[in-house]
Each structure stands twice: as C-alpha cells, then as structure tokens.
Coordinates of C-alpha atoms in Angstrom, one line a residue:
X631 CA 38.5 -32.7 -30.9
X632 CA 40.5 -35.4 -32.4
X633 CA 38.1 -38.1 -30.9
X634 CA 35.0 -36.1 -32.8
X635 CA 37.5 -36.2 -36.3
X636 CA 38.0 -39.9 -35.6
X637 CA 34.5 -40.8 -35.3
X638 CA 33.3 -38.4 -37.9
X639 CA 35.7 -40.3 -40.2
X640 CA 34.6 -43.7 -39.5
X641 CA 30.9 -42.7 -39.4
X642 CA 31.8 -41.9 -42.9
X643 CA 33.1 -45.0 -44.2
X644 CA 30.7 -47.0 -42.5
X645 CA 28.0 -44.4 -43.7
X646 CA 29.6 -44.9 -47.3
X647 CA 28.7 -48.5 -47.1
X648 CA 25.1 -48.1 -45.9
X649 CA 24.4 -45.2 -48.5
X650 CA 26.0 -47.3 -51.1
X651 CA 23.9 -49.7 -49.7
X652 CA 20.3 -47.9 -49.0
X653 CA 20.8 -46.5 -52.6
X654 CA 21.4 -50.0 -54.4
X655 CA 18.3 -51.2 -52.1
X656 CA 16.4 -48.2 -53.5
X657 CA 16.4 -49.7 -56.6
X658 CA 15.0 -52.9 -55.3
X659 CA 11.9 -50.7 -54.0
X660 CA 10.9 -49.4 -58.1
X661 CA 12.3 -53.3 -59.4
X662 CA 9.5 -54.7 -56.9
X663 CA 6.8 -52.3 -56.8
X664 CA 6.8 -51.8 -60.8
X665 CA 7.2 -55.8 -61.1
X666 CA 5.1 -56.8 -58.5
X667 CA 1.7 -55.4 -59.3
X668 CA -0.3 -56.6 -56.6
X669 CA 0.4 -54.7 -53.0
X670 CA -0.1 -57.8 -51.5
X671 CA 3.0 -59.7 -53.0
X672 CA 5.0 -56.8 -51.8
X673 CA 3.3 -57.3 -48.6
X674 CA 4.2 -60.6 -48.0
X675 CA 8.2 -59.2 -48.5
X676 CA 7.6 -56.7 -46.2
X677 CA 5.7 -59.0 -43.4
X678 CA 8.4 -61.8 -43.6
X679 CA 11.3 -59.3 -43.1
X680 CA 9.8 -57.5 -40.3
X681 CA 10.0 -60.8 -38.4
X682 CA 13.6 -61.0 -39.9
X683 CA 14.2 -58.0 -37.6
X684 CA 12.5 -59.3 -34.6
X685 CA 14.1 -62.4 -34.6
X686 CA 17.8 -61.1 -35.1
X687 CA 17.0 -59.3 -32.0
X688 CA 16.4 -62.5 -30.1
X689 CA 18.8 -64.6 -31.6
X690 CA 21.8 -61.7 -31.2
X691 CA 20.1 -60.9 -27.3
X692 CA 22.4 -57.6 -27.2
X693 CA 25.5 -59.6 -27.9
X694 CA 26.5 -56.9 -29.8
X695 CA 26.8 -54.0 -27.5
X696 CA 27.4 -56.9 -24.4
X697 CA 30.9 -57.7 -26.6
X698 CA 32.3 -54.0 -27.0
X699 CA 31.7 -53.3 -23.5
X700 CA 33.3 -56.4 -22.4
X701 CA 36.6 -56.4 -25.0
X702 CA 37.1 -53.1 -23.3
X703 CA 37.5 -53.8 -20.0
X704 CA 40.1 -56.1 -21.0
X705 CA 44.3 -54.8 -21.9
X706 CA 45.6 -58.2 -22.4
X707 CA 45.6 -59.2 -26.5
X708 CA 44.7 -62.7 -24.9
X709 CA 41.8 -61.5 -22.7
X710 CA 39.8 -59.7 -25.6
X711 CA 40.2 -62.8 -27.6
X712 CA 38.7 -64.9 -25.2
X713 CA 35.7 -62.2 -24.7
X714 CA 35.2 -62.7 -28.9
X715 CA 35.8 -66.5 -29.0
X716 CA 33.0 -66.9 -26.1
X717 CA 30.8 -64.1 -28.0
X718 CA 31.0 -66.1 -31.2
X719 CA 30.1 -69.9 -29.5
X720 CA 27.3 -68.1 -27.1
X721 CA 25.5 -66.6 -30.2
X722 CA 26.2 -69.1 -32.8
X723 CA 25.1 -71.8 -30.6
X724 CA 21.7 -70.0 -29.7
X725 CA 21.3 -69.9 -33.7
X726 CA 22.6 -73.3 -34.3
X727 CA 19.7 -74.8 -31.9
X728 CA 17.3 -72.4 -33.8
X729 CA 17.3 -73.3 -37.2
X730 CA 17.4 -77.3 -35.8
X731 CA 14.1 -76.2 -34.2
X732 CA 12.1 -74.3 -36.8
X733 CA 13.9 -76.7 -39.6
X734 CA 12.3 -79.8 -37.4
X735 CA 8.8 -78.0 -37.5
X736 CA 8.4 -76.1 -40.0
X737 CA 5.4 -77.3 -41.6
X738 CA 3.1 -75.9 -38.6
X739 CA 5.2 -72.7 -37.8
X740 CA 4.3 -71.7 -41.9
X741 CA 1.0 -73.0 -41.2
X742 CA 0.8 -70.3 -38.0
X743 CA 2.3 -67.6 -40.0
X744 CA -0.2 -68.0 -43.0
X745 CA 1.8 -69.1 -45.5
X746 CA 1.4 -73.5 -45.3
X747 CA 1.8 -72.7 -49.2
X748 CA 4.9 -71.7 -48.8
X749 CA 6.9 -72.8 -46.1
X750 CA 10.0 -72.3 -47.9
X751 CA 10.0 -68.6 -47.8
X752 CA 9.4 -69.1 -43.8
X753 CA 12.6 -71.4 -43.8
X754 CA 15.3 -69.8 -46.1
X755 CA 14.3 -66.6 -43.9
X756 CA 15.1 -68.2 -40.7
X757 CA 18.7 -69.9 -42.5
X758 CA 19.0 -66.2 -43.3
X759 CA 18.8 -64.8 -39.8
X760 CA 20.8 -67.5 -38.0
X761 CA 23.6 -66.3 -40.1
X762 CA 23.2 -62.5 -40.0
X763 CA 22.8 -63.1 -36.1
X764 CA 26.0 -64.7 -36.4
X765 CA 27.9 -62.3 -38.8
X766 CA 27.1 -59.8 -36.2
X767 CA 29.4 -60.4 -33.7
X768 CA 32.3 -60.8 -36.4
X769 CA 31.2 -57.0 -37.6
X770 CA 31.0 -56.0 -34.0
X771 CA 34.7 -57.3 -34.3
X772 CA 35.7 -55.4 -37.3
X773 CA 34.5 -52.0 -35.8
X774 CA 36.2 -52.4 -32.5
X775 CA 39.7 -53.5 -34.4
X776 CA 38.7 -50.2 -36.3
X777 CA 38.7 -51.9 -39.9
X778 CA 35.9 -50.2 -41.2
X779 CA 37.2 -50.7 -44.8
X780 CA 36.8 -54.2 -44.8
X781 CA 33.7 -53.9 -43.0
X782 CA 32.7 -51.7 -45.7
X783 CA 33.4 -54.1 -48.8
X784 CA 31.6 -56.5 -47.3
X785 CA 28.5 -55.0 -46.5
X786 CA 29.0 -53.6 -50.5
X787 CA 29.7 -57.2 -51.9
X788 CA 26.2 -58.4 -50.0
X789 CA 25.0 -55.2 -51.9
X790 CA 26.2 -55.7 -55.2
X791 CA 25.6 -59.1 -55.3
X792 CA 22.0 -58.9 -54.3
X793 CA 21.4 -56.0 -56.9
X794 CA 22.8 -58.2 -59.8
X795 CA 20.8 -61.4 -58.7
X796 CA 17.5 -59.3 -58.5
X797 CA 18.1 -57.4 -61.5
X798 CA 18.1 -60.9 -63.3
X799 CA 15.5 -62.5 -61.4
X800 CA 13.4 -59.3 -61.8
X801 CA 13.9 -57.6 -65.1
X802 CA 16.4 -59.0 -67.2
X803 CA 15.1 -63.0 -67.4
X804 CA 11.0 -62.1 -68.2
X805 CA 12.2 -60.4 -70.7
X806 CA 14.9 -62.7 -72.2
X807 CA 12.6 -65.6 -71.4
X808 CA 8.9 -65.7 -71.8
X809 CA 8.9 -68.7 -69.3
X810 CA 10.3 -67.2 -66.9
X811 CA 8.0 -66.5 -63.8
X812 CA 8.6 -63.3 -61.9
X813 CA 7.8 -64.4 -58.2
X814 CA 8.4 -63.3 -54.5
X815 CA 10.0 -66.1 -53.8
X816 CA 13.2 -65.1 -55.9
X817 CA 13.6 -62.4 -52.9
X818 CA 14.2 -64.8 -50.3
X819 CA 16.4 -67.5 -52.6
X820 CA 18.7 -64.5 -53.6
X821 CA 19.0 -63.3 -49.8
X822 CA 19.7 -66.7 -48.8
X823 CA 22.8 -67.0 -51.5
X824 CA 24.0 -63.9 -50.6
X825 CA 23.7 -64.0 -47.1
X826 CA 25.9 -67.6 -47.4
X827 CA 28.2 -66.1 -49.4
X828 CA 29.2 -63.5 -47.5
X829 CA 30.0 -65.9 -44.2
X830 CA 32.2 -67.7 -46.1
X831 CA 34.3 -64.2 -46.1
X832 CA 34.6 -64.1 -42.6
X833 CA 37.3 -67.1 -42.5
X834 CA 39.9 -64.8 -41.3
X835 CA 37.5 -63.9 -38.5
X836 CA 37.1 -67.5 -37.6
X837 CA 40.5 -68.7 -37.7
X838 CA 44.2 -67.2 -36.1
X839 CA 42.9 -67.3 -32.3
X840 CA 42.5 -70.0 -29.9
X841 CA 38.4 -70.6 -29.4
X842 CA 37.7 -70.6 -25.5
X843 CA 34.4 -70.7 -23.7
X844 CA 35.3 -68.6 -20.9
X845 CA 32.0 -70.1 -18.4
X846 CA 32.8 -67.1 -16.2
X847 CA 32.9 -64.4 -18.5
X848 CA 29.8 -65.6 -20.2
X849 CA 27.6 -65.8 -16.9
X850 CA 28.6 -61.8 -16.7
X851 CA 28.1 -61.2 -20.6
X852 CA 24.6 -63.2 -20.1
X853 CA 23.7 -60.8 -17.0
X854 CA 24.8 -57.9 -18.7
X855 CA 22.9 -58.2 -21.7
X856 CA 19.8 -59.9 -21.2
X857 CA 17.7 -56.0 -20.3
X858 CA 19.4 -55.1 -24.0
X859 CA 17.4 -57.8 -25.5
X860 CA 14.5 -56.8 -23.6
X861 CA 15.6 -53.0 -25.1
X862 CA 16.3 -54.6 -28.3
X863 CA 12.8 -56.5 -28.6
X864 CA 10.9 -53.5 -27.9
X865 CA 13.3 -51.5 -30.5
X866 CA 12.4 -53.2 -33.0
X867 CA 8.9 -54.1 -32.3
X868 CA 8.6 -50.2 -32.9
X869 CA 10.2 -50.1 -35.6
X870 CA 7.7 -53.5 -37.4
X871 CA 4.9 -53.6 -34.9
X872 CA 2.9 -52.2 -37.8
X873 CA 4.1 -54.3 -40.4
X874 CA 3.2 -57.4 -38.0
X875 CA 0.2 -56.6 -37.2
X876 CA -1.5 -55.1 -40.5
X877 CA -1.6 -58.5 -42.0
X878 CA -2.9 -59.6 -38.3
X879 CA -5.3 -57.0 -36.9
X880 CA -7.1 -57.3 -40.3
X881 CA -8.4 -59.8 -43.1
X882 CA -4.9 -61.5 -44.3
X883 CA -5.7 -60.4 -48.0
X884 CA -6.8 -56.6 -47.0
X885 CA -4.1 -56.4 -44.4
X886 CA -1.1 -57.5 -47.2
X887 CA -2.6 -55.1 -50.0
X888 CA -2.1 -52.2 -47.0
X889 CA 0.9 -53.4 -46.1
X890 CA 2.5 -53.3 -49.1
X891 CA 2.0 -50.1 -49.4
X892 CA 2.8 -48.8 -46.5
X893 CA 6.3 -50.4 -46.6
X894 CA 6.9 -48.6 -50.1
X895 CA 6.4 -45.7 -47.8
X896 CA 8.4 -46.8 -45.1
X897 CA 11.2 -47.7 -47.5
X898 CA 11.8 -44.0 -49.0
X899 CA 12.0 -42.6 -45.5
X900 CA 14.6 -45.2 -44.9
X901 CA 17.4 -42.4 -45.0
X902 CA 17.0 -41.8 -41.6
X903 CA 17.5 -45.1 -40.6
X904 CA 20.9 -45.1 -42.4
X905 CA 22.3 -42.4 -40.9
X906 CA 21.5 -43.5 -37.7
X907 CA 23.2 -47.0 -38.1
X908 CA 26.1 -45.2 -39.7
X909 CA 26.6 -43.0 -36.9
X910 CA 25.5 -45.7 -34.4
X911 CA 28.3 -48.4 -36.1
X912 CA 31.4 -45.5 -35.8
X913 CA 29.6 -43.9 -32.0
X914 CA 29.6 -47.2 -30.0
X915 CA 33.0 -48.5 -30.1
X916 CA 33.9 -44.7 -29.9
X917 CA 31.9 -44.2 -26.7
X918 CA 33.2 -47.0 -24.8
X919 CA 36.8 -47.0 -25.9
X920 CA 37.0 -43.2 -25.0
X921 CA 34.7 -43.5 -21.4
X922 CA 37.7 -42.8 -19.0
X923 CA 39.0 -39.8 -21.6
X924 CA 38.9 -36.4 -20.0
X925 CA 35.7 -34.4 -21.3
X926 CA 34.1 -37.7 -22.8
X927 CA 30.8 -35.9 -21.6
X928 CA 31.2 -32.7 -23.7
X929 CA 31.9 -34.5 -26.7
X930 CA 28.8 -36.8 -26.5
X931 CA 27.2 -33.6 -26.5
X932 CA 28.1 -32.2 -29.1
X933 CA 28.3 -35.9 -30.6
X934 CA 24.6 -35.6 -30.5
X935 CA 23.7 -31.9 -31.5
X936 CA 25.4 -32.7 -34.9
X937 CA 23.8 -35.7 -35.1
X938 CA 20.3 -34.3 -35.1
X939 CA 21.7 -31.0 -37.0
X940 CA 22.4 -33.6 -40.2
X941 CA 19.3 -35.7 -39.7
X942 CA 17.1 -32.8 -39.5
X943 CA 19.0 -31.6 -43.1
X944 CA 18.1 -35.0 -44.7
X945 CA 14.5 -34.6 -43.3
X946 CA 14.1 -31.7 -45.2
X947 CA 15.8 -32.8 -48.5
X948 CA 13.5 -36.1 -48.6
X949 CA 10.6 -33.7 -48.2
X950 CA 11.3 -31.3 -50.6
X951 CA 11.9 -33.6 -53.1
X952 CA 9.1 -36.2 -53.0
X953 CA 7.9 -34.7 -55.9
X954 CA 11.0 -36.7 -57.6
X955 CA 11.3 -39.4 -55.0
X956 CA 7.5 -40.6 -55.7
X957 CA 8.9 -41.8 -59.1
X958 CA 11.0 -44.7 -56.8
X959 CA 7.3 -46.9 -56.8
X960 CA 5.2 -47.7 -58.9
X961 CA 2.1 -45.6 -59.3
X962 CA -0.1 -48.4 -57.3
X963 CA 2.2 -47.4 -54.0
X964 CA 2.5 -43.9 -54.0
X965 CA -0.7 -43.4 -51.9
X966 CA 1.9 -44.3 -49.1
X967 CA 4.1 -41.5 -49.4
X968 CA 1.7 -39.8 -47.8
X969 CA 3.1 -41.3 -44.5
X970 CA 6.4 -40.3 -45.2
X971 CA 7.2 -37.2 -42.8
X972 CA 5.9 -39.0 -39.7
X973 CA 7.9 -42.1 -40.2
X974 CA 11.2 -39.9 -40.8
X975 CA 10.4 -37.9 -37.8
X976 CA 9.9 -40.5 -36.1
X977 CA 13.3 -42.8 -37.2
X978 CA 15.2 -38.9 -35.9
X979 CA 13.6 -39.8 -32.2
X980 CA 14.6 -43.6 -32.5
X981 CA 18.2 -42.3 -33.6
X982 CA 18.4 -39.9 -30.4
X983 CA 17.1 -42.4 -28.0
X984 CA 20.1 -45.0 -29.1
X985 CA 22.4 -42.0 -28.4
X986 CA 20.7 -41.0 -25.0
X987 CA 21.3 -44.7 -24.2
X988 CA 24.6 -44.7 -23.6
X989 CA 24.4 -43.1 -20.2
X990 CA 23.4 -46.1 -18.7
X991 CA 25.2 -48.4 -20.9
X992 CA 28.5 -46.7 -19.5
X993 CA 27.0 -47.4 -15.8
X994 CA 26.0 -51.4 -16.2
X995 CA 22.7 -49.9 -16.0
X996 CA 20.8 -51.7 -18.9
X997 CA 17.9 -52.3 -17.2
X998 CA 16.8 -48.6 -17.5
X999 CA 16.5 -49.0 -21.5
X1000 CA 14.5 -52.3 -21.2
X1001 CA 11.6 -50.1 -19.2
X1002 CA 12.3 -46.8 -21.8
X1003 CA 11.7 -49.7 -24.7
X1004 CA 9.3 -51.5 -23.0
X1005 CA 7.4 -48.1 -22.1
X1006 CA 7.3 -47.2 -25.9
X1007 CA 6.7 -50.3 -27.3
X1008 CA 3.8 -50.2 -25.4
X1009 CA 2.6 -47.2 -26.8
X1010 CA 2.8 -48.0 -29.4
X1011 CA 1.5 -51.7 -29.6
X1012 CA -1.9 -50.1 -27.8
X1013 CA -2.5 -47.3 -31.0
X1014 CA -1.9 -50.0 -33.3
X1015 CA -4.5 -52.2 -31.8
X1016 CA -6.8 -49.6 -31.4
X1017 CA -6.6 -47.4 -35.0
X1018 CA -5.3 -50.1 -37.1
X1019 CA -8.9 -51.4 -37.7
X1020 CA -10.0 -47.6 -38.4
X1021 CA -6.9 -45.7 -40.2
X1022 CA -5.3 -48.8 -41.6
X1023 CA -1.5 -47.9 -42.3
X1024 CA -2.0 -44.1 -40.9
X1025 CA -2.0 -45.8 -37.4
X1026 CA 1.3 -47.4 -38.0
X1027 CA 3.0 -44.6 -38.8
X1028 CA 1.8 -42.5 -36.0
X1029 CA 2.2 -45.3 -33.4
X1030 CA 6.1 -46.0 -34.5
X1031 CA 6.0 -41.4 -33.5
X1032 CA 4.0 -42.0 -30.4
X1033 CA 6.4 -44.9 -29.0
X1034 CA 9.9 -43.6 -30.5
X1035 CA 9.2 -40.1 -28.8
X1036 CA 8.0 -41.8 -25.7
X1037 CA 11.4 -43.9 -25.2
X1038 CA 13.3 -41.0 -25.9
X1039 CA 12.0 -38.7 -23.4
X1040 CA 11.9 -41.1 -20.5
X1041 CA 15.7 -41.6 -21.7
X1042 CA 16.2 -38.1 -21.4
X1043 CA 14.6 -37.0 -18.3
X1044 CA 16.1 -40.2 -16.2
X1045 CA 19.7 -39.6 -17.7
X1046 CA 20.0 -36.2 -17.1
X1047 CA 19.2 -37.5 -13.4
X1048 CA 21.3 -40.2 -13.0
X1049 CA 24.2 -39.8 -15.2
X1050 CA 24.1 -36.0 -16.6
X1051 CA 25.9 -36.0 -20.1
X1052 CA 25.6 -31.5 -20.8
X1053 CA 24.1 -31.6 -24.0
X1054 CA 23.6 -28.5 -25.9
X1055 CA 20.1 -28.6 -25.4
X1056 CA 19.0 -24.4 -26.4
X1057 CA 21.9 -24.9 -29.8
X1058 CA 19.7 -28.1 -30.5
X1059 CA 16.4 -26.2 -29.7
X1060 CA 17.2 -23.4 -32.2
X1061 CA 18.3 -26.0 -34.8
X1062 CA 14.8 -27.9 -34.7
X1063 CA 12.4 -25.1 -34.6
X1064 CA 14.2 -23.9 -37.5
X1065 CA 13.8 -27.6 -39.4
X1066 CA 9.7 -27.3 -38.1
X1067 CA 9.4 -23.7 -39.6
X1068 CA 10.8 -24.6 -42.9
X1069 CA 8.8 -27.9 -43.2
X1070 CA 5.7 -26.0 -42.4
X1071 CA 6.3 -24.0 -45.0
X1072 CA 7.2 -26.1 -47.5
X1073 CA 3.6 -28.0 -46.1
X1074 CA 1.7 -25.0 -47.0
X1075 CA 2.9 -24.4 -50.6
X1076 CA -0.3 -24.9 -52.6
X1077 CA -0.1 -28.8 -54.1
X1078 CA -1.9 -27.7 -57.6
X1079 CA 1.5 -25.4 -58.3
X1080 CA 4.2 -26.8 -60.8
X1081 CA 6.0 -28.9 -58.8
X1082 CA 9.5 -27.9 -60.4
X1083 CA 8.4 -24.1 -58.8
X1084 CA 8.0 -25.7 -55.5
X1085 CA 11.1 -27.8 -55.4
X1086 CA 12.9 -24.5 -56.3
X1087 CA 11.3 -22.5 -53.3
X1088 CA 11.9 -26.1 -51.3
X1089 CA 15.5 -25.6 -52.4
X1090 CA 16.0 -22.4 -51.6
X1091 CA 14.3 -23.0 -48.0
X1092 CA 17.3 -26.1 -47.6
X1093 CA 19.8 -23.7 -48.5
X1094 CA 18.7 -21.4 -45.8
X1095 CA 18.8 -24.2 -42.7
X1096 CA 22.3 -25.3 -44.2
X1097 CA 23.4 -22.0 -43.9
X1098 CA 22.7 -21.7 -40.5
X1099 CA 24.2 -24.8 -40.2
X1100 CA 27.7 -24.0 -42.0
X1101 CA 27.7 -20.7 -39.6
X1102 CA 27.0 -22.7 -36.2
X1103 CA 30.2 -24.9 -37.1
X1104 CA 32.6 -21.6 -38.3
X1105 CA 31.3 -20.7 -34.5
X1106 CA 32.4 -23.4 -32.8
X1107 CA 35.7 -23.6 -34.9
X1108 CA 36.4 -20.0 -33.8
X1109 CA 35.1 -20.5 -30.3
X1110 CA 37.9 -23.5 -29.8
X1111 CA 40.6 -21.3 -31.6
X1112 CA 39.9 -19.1 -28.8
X1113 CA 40.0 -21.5 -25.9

C-alpha cells in the first residue's frame, strides 16, 4: 500500500506538469485555429508534428525503458552511472549523425515531404527532435533518481515559455503591428528556441559523473531494446498513421484542409493522452524498482483497475461538456469534434496496453510487444488505406480504435498465459459497463435541447459513476483494515 501511495503521489506531480502543460497547449489549439483560418495551415502543423513523433521513436529506439531496466539491475552508485553515461553517448550519437544527414540533404527530403517551399520548417523540426530524443534519457534520469519536481519545472518552463512566444507571435504583434505577418512558420521557430533552451538546463545532468562507453553493456542495452523500437514505431504509427497519410492517401490540398481538422479534434481528446503519460512517467520506474517486492503482482492490478476507473471519469467529463469544450476552435474546426469519443476511447486502450506491457518487459521478453504493435499497427494502417479515400478523417479515428484495441487484447490474452499479473478483471468489468451506460445515455439526449439542460443531466450522470467510484475505494479501504 505504501508503494501504490508513492506512485499515486508522483503520478501527481508529473500529472501536474502535463495538465499544466495540456492546459497551456489548449490554448494554442483556439490561438491557431481562430488565427489560422485556413484548415490547411493547421494541417501542415499537425502533419509535420506527427513525423515529430515517429521520428523520436527512432531516434530514442526504446532507450528509454532499455535505461530503467538496466540502472536497476545495477547496486553499485558507479555501475548505474556507467548504464546513464553509455545511454546518453548511444542516443546522442544516433541524433548527432541524424541531423548531419537530413541537414546535408535537406533540399530533396522537403522536396519528398511536399514542402520544397519550405524546407526550413522540415529542418528546425528535425534540430527539434534530435534534442527532445536526447533530453529523454536525462528525464528518464530524473524519474528514476525520483526528482519529479525538477522534472516538473522543466517540462513547465518549456510550457510557459512556448505560451508567451506564441501569444506574441500570434495575437499580440498583428495587432500591435499592421506588418506583422501571422504565419505557421512562427510554430516551428518558437519550438526550436524553446526546445534549445531547455537543454541548456540539463547542465547538471551532463556534468558531476565520469562519461564511459561501457562496449559491453551497450551490446546488451542494443539487444534489449531494439523489439521496443519495433513496439515503439508501431505505437506511434497508431497514434499519427492518420495524420500521415490524410495529406498522402489524398490530393495534398484536400488531404491538409481534412487534416486540420481532424487534429483540432484529436487535440481536445488529448486528456487521455495525458493521463496516460502521467501515470506511465510515475508507473515505469515504479514497476521495475519494486519487481522483486512481495505482492508486486497484486498491486499492478490494482495499479491498473484505478487507472481505467480515472480514465473512464475523464471520458465522461470531456463528453458531457463538449457543448463548452467546442468553444476551444474556431467555428471552421468544430465539424471534428464529432470524432471525439472514438479517439478518447481509443487513447483508454492505448493507455492499458502500455500497462499490460510490463509483463514481458519484467521477463526480457520485448519481442512479444513488437508483434502486439506490429499486429495493431497493421490494422490499423490497412482501414486507413482502405476508408480514408471514402470517410476522409472518420477512418482515422476508427482505425487508431481498431489497432489500439487489437494490441491490447493480444497483450492481454498472451500475458495472462505467460506471466499472469491477477488483475481485477469483473471490479473493472462493472466499472466500464457502468462508463458505456452513462455515455449512451448522455448519446441519446435529444441535440435540439438547451444545452445548459443537458450538461446538467450530463452532470448529474458524472456524479453518479463517481459515486460508485468514491464507494469502491471506502471498500477497499475497509477490506485492508480488515486483513
């Protein structure tokens, strides 16, 4: 129980600085799509930053997870130091050779991706990744020295310092300054200088340890890591697959117009994703630094029933409140709200599948995910290809379901032979047809009603699943008071 209270209270630091954080971005999503009034210019953000996520995949190639589970195995102060020191050269050299790469030909790679106009969006993106893949092995630092305070003011400083750059670019110069040009291209200078900025932070990270390239230990972390990439690359092609093709499957024009509106979509159903990186930040050093604990098992269960109790709570609160939330675009996006429920449902499998993962993570396993991933992703690639053309953005959203639920449920049925974690599968059962009866019925409230009348009955319908929630825990408390 301890355990649980500790990782409870560091999923809610590190939660603090992604809400924080998601909240501040929210007000990028109104800054753009009430500046930005062609879908396509939003578009163009949304396509460039999908590969932004694709390539931090490759260029981090599951260092991250590869580092905790490596620094563990090690006593000896020395030891883990020489696991980080030969984390940080193995990653910062694969992004050093990068950006020599795509700086050294840049003019066709922009040419490939469409934009020979404007390369320099392609190439302050990729300067922007090779340091984010490199900041995250010094984050994966702070989280397993358990400093999530620091971690925290970082991540809020990148925040803050975006908001206040935007906010100028965006709204206060065009209307100080009738020259002044409001342009996408301010989104990638501004994450560029902030990016930069913050890795100049990290001297202390850098510095106060002697830098060895243990040739051993990185042969093993190579082995060990290389199916999480594979895991890693199908992840996130379910999570942008839809952003990467829209632009691709159709005409470039057509495809950026639907794009851009999809991601304003995509962007208020965000909270899930936030609440599964907050958790997922606190739950993988916990995981590994408590694997040899007595009862580790039961409390990855129960880990996980609370973690879909919340996420099915913020579900429903997004849904009943879209009738407020739709104000957070401007009125030529809202048509992609539509897609909202799917893509949060769908976010809720993809955070349960990176919890279900650790089963095999704990065993050296890894392989297993790269076939889950690779088993989704290709579900979902194949209902992209073949609806994209037909339901435009609809298909996205139903793909990212199809291939999330997929990875999860292989996850599931393979664990629960191989490495059995008892996971309180009728609690969770009872907890998720409750979430699907109130959703239905906040569905089948008539649209033409005032909508402040159905956020009250929405309200009222919350109210009723927290309940249930608040008396589950009073059960459990009194249950272990028992015991």
């Amino acid at each position: 129980m301890a355990n649980l209270k500790s990782l409870a209270k560091d999923t809610a630091i590190y939660g603090l600085s992604s809400i924080v954080g998601r909240f501040l971005n929210y007000l990028m999503v109104p800054l753009y799509t009430y500046t930005l009034k062609k879908c396509s210019d939003y578009g163009i953000v949304a396509d460039l930053y999908a590969q932004v996520g694709l390539l931090f995949a490759i260029l981090t190639f599951g260092m991250e997870t590869t580092f905790f589970r490596f620094i563990n195995k090690e006593e000896d102060r020395v030891e883990k130091m020489k696991v980080y020191s030969t984390a940080l050269m193995m990653v910062g050299g694969v992004g050093l050779l990068f950006i020599i790469i795509t700086m050294l030909f840049l003019n066709p790679i922009a040419t490939i991706e469409g934009y020979a106009d404007h390369k320099w969006y392609v190439g302050m993106m990729y300067l922007v990744i090779a340091q984010d893949a490199f900041q995250a092995i010094m984050y994966a630092y702070l989280r397993n020295e358990h400093k999530p305070i620091k971690f925290m003011c970082l991540k809020l400083a990148f925040i803050f310092l975006s908001v206040t750059l935007n906010m100028l670019c965006f709204y206060f110069l065009p209307r100080w300054s009738d020259t002044w040009e409001v342009s996408v291209k301010w989104v990638f200078v501004i994450n560029l200088i902030c990016t930069t900025t913050i890795s100049f932070c990290f001297y202390k990270e850098l510095t106060g340890f002697k830098w060895v390239f243990d040739k051993v230990r990185a042969k093993q972390m190579a082995i060990y890591s290389w199916p999480i990439l594979v895991l890693s690359i199908a992840g996130i092609l379910n999570q942008v697959a839809g952003q990467l093709m829209l632009p691709r499957v159709l005409e470039k024009e057509e495809g950026r117009h639907l794009l851009g509106i999809y991601e304003a979509g995509v962007k208020i159903a965000a909270i899930m994703v936030l609440i599964t990186q907050a958790f997922r930040y606190a739950y993988e050093p916990f995981v590994f630094g408590s694997a040899k604990q007595k009862g580790s098992k039961e409390m990855y269960g129960s880990a996980m029933k609370y973690f879909i109790v919340f996420t099915l709570a913020a579900y429903l609160c997004v849904v009943g409140y879209q009738d407020i939330l739709k104000f957070f675009v401007g009125e030529n996006y809202r048509i992609g709200l539509q897609i909202v429920p799917i893509v949060m449902a769908a976010e809720i499998m993809m955070g349960i599948a990176v919890n279900l993962s650790f089963w095999y993570k704990l065993i050296d396993k890894t392989i297993y995910g790269a076939w889950f991933s690779l088993a989704g992703c290709a579900v979902l690639l194949a209902i992209n290809f073949i609806f994209i053309p037909k339901y435009g953005y609809w298909a996205c959203a139903w793909a990212g379901f199809a291939g999330y639920g997929t990875t999860m449920v292989l996850s599931y049925i393979f664990g629960q032979r191989i490495n059995p974690i008892p996971y309180p599968t009728k609690s969770i059962a009872c907890f998720v047809l409750l979430a699907a009866a109130i959703f239905a019925a906040m569905m089948y409230l008539p649209s033409d009603w005032n909508e402040w009348l159905r956020m009250g009955i929405n309200t009222i319908l919350i109210l009723i699943y927290l309940a249930f929630v608040v008396k589950d825990i009073l059960d459990q408390r009194r249950k272990k008071q028992q015991e």
